[in-house]
Short mmCIF file of C-alpha atoms in Angstrom, two decimals:
data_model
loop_
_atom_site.label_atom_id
_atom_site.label_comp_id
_atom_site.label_asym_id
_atom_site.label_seq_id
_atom_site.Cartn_x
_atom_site.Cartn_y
_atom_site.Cartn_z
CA UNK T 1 0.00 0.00 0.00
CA UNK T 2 1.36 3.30 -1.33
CA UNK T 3 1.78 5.54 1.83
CA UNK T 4 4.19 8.61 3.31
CA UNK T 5 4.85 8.23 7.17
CA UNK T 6 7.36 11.15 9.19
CA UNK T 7 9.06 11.03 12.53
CA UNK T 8 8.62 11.87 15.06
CA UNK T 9 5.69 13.08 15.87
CA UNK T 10 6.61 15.87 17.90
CA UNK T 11 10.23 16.88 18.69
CA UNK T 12 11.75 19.60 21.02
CA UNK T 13 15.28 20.98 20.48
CA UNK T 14 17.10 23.45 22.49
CA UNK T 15 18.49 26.41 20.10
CA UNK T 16 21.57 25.11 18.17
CA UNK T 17 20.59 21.47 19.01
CA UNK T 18 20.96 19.59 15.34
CA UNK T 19 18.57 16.90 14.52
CA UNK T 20 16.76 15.60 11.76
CA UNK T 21 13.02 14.78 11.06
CA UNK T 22 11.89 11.60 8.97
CA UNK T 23 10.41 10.97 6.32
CA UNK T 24 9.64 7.14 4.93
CA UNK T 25 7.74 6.47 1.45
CA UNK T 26 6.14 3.30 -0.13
CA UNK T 27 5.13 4.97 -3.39
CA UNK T 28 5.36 3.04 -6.72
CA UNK T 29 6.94 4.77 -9.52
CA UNK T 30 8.15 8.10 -7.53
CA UNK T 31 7.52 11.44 -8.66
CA UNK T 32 9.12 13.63 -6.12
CA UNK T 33 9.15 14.21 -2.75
CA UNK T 34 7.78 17.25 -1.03
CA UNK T 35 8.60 19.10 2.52
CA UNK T 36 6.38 21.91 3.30
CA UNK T 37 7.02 23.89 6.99
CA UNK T 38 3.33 24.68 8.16
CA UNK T 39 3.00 27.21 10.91
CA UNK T 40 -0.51 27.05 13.55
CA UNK T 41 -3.72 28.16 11.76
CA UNK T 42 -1.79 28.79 8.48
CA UNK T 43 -1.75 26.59 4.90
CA UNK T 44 1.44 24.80 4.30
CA UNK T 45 4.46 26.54 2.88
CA UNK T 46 6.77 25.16 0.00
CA UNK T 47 10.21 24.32 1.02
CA UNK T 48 11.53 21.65 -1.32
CA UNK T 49 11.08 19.30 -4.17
CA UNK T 50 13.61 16.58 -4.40
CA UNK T 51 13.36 13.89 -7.56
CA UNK T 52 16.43 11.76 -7.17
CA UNK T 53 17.92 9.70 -4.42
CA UNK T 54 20.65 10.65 -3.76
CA UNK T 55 19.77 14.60 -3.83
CA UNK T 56 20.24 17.50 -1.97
CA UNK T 57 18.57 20.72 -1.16
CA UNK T 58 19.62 23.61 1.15
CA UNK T 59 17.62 26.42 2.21
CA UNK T 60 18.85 28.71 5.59
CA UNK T 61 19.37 25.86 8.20
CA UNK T 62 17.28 23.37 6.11
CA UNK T 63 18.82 20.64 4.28
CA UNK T 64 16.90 17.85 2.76
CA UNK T 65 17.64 14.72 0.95
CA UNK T 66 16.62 11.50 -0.89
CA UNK T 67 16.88 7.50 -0.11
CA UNK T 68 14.98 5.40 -2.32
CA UNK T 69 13.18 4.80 0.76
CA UNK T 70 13.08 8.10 2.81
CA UNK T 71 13.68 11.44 3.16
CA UNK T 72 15.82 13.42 5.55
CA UNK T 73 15.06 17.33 7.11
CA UNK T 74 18.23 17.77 8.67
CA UNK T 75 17.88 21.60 10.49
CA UNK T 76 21.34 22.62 11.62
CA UNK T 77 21.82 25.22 14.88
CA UNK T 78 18.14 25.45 14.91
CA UNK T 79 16.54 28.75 15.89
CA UNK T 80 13.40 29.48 17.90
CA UNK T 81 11.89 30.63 14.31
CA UNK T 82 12.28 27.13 12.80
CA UNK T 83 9.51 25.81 15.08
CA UNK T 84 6.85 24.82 12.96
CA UNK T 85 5.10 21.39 11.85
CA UNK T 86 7.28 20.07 8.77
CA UNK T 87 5.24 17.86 6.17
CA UNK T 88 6.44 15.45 3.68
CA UNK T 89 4.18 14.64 0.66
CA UNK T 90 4.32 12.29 -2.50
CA UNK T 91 2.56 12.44 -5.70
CA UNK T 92 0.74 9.75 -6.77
CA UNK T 93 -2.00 8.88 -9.96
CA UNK T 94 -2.26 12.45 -11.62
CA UNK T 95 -2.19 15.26 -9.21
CA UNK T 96 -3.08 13.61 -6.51
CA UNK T 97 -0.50 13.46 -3.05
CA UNK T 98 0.16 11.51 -0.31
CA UNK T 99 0.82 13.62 2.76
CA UNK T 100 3.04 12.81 6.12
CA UNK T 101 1.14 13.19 9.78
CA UNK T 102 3.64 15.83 9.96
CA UNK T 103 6.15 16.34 12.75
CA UNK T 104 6.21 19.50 15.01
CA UNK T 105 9.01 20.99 15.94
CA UNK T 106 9.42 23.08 18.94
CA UNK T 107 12.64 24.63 19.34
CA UNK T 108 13.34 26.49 22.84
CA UNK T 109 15.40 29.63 23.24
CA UNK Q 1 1.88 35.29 -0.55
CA UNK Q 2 1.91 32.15 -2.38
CA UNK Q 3 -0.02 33.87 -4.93
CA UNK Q 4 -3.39 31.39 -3.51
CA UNK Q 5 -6.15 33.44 -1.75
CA UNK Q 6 -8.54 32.21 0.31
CA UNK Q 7 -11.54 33.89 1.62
CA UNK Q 8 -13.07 34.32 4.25
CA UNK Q 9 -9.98 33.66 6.78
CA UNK Q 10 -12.36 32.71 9.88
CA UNK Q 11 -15.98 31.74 9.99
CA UNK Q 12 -18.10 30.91 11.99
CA UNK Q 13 -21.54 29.01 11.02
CA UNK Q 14 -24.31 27.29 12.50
CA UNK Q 15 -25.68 24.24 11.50
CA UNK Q 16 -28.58 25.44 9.33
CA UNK Q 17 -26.57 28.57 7.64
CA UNK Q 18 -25.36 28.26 4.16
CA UNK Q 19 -22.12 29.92 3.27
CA UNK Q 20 -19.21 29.63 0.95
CA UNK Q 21 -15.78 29.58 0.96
CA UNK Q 22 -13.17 30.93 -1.97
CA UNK Q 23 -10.51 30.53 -3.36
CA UNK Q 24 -8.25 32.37 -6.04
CA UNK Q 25 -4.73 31.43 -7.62
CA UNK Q 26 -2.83 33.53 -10.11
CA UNK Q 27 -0.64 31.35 -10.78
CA UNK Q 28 -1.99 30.20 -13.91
CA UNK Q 29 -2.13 26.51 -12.70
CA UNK Q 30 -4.26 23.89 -14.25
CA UNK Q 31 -5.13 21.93 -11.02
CA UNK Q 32 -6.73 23.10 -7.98
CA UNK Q 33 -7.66 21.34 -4.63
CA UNK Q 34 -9.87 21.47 -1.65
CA UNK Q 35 -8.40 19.73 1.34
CA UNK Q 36 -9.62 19.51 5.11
CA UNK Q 37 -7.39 19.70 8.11
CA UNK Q 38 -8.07 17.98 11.34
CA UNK Q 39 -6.29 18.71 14.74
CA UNK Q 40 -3.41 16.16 14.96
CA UNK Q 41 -4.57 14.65 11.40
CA UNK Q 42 -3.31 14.31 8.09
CA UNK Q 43 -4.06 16.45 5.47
CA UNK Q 44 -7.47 15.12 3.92
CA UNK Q 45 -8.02 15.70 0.17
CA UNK Q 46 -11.64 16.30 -0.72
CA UNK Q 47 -11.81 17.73 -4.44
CA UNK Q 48 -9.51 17.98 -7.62
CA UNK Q 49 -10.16 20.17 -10.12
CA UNK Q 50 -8.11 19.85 -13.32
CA UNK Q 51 -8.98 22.54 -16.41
CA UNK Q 52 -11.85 23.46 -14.67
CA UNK Q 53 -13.42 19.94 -14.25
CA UNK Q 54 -13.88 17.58 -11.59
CA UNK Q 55 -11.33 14.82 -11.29
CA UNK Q 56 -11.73 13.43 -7.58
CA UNK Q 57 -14.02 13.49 -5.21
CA UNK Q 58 -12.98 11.75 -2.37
CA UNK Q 59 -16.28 10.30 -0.73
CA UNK Q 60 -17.19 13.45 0.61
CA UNK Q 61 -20.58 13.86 2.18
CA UNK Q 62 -23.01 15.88 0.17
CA UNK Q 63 -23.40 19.30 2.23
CA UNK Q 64 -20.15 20.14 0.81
CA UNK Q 65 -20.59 21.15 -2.84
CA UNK Q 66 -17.13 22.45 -5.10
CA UNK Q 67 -17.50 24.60 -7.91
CA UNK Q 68 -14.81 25.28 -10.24
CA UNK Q 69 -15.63 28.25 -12.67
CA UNK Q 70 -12.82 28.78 -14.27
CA UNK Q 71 -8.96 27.71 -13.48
CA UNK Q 72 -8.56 30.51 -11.46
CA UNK Q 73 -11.35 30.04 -9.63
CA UNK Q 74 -12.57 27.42 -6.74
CA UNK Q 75 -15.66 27.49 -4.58
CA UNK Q 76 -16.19 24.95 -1.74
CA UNK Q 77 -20.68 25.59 -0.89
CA UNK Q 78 -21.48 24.88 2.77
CA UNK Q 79 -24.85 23.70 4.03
CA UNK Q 80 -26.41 22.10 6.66
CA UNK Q 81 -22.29 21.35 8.27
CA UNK Q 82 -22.00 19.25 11.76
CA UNK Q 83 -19.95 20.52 14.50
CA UNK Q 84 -17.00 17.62 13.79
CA UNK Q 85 -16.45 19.62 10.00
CA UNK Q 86 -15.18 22.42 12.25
CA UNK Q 87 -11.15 22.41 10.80
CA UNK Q 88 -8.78 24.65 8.44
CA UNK Q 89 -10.23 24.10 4.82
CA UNK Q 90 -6.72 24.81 2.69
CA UNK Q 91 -7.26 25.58 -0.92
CA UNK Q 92 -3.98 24.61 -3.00
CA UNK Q 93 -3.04 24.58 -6.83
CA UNK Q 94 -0.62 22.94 -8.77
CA UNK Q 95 1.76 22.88 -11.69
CA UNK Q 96 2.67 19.95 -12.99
CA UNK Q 97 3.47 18.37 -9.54
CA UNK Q 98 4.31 21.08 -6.89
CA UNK Q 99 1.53 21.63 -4.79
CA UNK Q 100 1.22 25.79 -3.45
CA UNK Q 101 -1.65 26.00 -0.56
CA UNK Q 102 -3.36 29.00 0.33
CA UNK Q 103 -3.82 30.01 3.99
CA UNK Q 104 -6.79 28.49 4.95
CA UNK Q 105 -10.46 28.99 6.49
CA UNK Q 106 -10.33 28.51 9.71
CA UNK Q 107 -14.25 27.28 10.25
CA UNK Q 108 -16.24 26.68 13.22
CA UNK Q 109 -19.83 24.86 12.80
CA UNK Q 110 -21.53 25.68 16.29
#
């Protein structure tokens, strides 16, 4: 069964503690992967597409990349500003997407 | 600014009222979406639009009615809600495969 599943749920960080958030995929015939950073009451936000494994894509203290089976949000010296729920999301059929639970990050000062 | 609009931002409803919620890209994208968003849920796709018709419809119940217009254009009709379809409604659009949401209704059915 074709599915997109994050974690951790929920993850705390002290500022400048590095970690990464999870992303695993079963989705035949890949099209991309997604992250979006969604913050409370607001629609998700675009981050990155990645196509390939093996790719990489850098944005501030974001980096993500590509397994064949999952994806990787690595957020380096994190910032209070980075807490936000991060969403992974695969295409599937014609646009139509598989989206992660999500994992929220709260990062303390 | 994503360049997707969504009005109205909060509403509030009872269970009898009938209202409407919109939504406007100008990104000259081919496919817009409805999608629902639950506390502590996954996002939950309700409608696809593609070139102005209806492509998926994802068994959802009958008091909520799309209407696409035109490409730019996407209407989600509200009637007769329940208290439990209180959530964010997101609008999003997308071309070819990147998806770009819009900032939600937050709704509450009282």
């Amino acid at each position: 069964e074709d599915q997109v599943t994050q974690s951790p749920e929920a993850l705390r960080l002290q500022e400048g503690e590095s970690s990464s958030l999870n992303c695993s995929y079963t989705v035949s015939g890949l099209r991309g992967l997604f992250w979006y950073r969604q913050d409370p009451g607001k629609g998700p936000e675009f981050l990155f597409t990645l196509y390939s494994a093996g790719e990489e894509k850098e944005k501030e203290r974001l980096k993500a990349t590509l397994t064949k089976k999952e994806s990787f949000l690595h957020i380096t010296a994190p910032k209070p500003e980075d807490s936000a729920t991060y969403l992974c999301a695969a295409p599937y059929n014609f646009n139509k997407f598989y989206f992660g639970s999500g994992t929220k990050l709260n990062v303390k000062p | 600014e994503t360049g997707v609009t969504q009005t109205p931002r909060h509403l509030v409803m009872g269970m009898t009222n009938k209202k409407s919620l919109k939504c406007e890209q100008h990104l000259g994208h081919n496919a817009m979406y409805w999608y629902k968003q639950s506390a502590k849920k996954p996002l939950e796709l309700m409608f696809v639009y593609n070139f102005k018709e209806q492509t998926e419809n994802n068994s959802v119940p009958s008091r909520f009615s799309p209407e696409c217009p035109n490409s730019s254009h996407l209407f989600l009709h509200l009637h007769t809600l329940q208290p439990e379809d209180s959530a964010l409604y997101l609008c999003a659009s997308s071309h070819p495969d990147t998806q770009y949401f819009g900032p939600g209704t937050r709704l509450t059915v009282l």
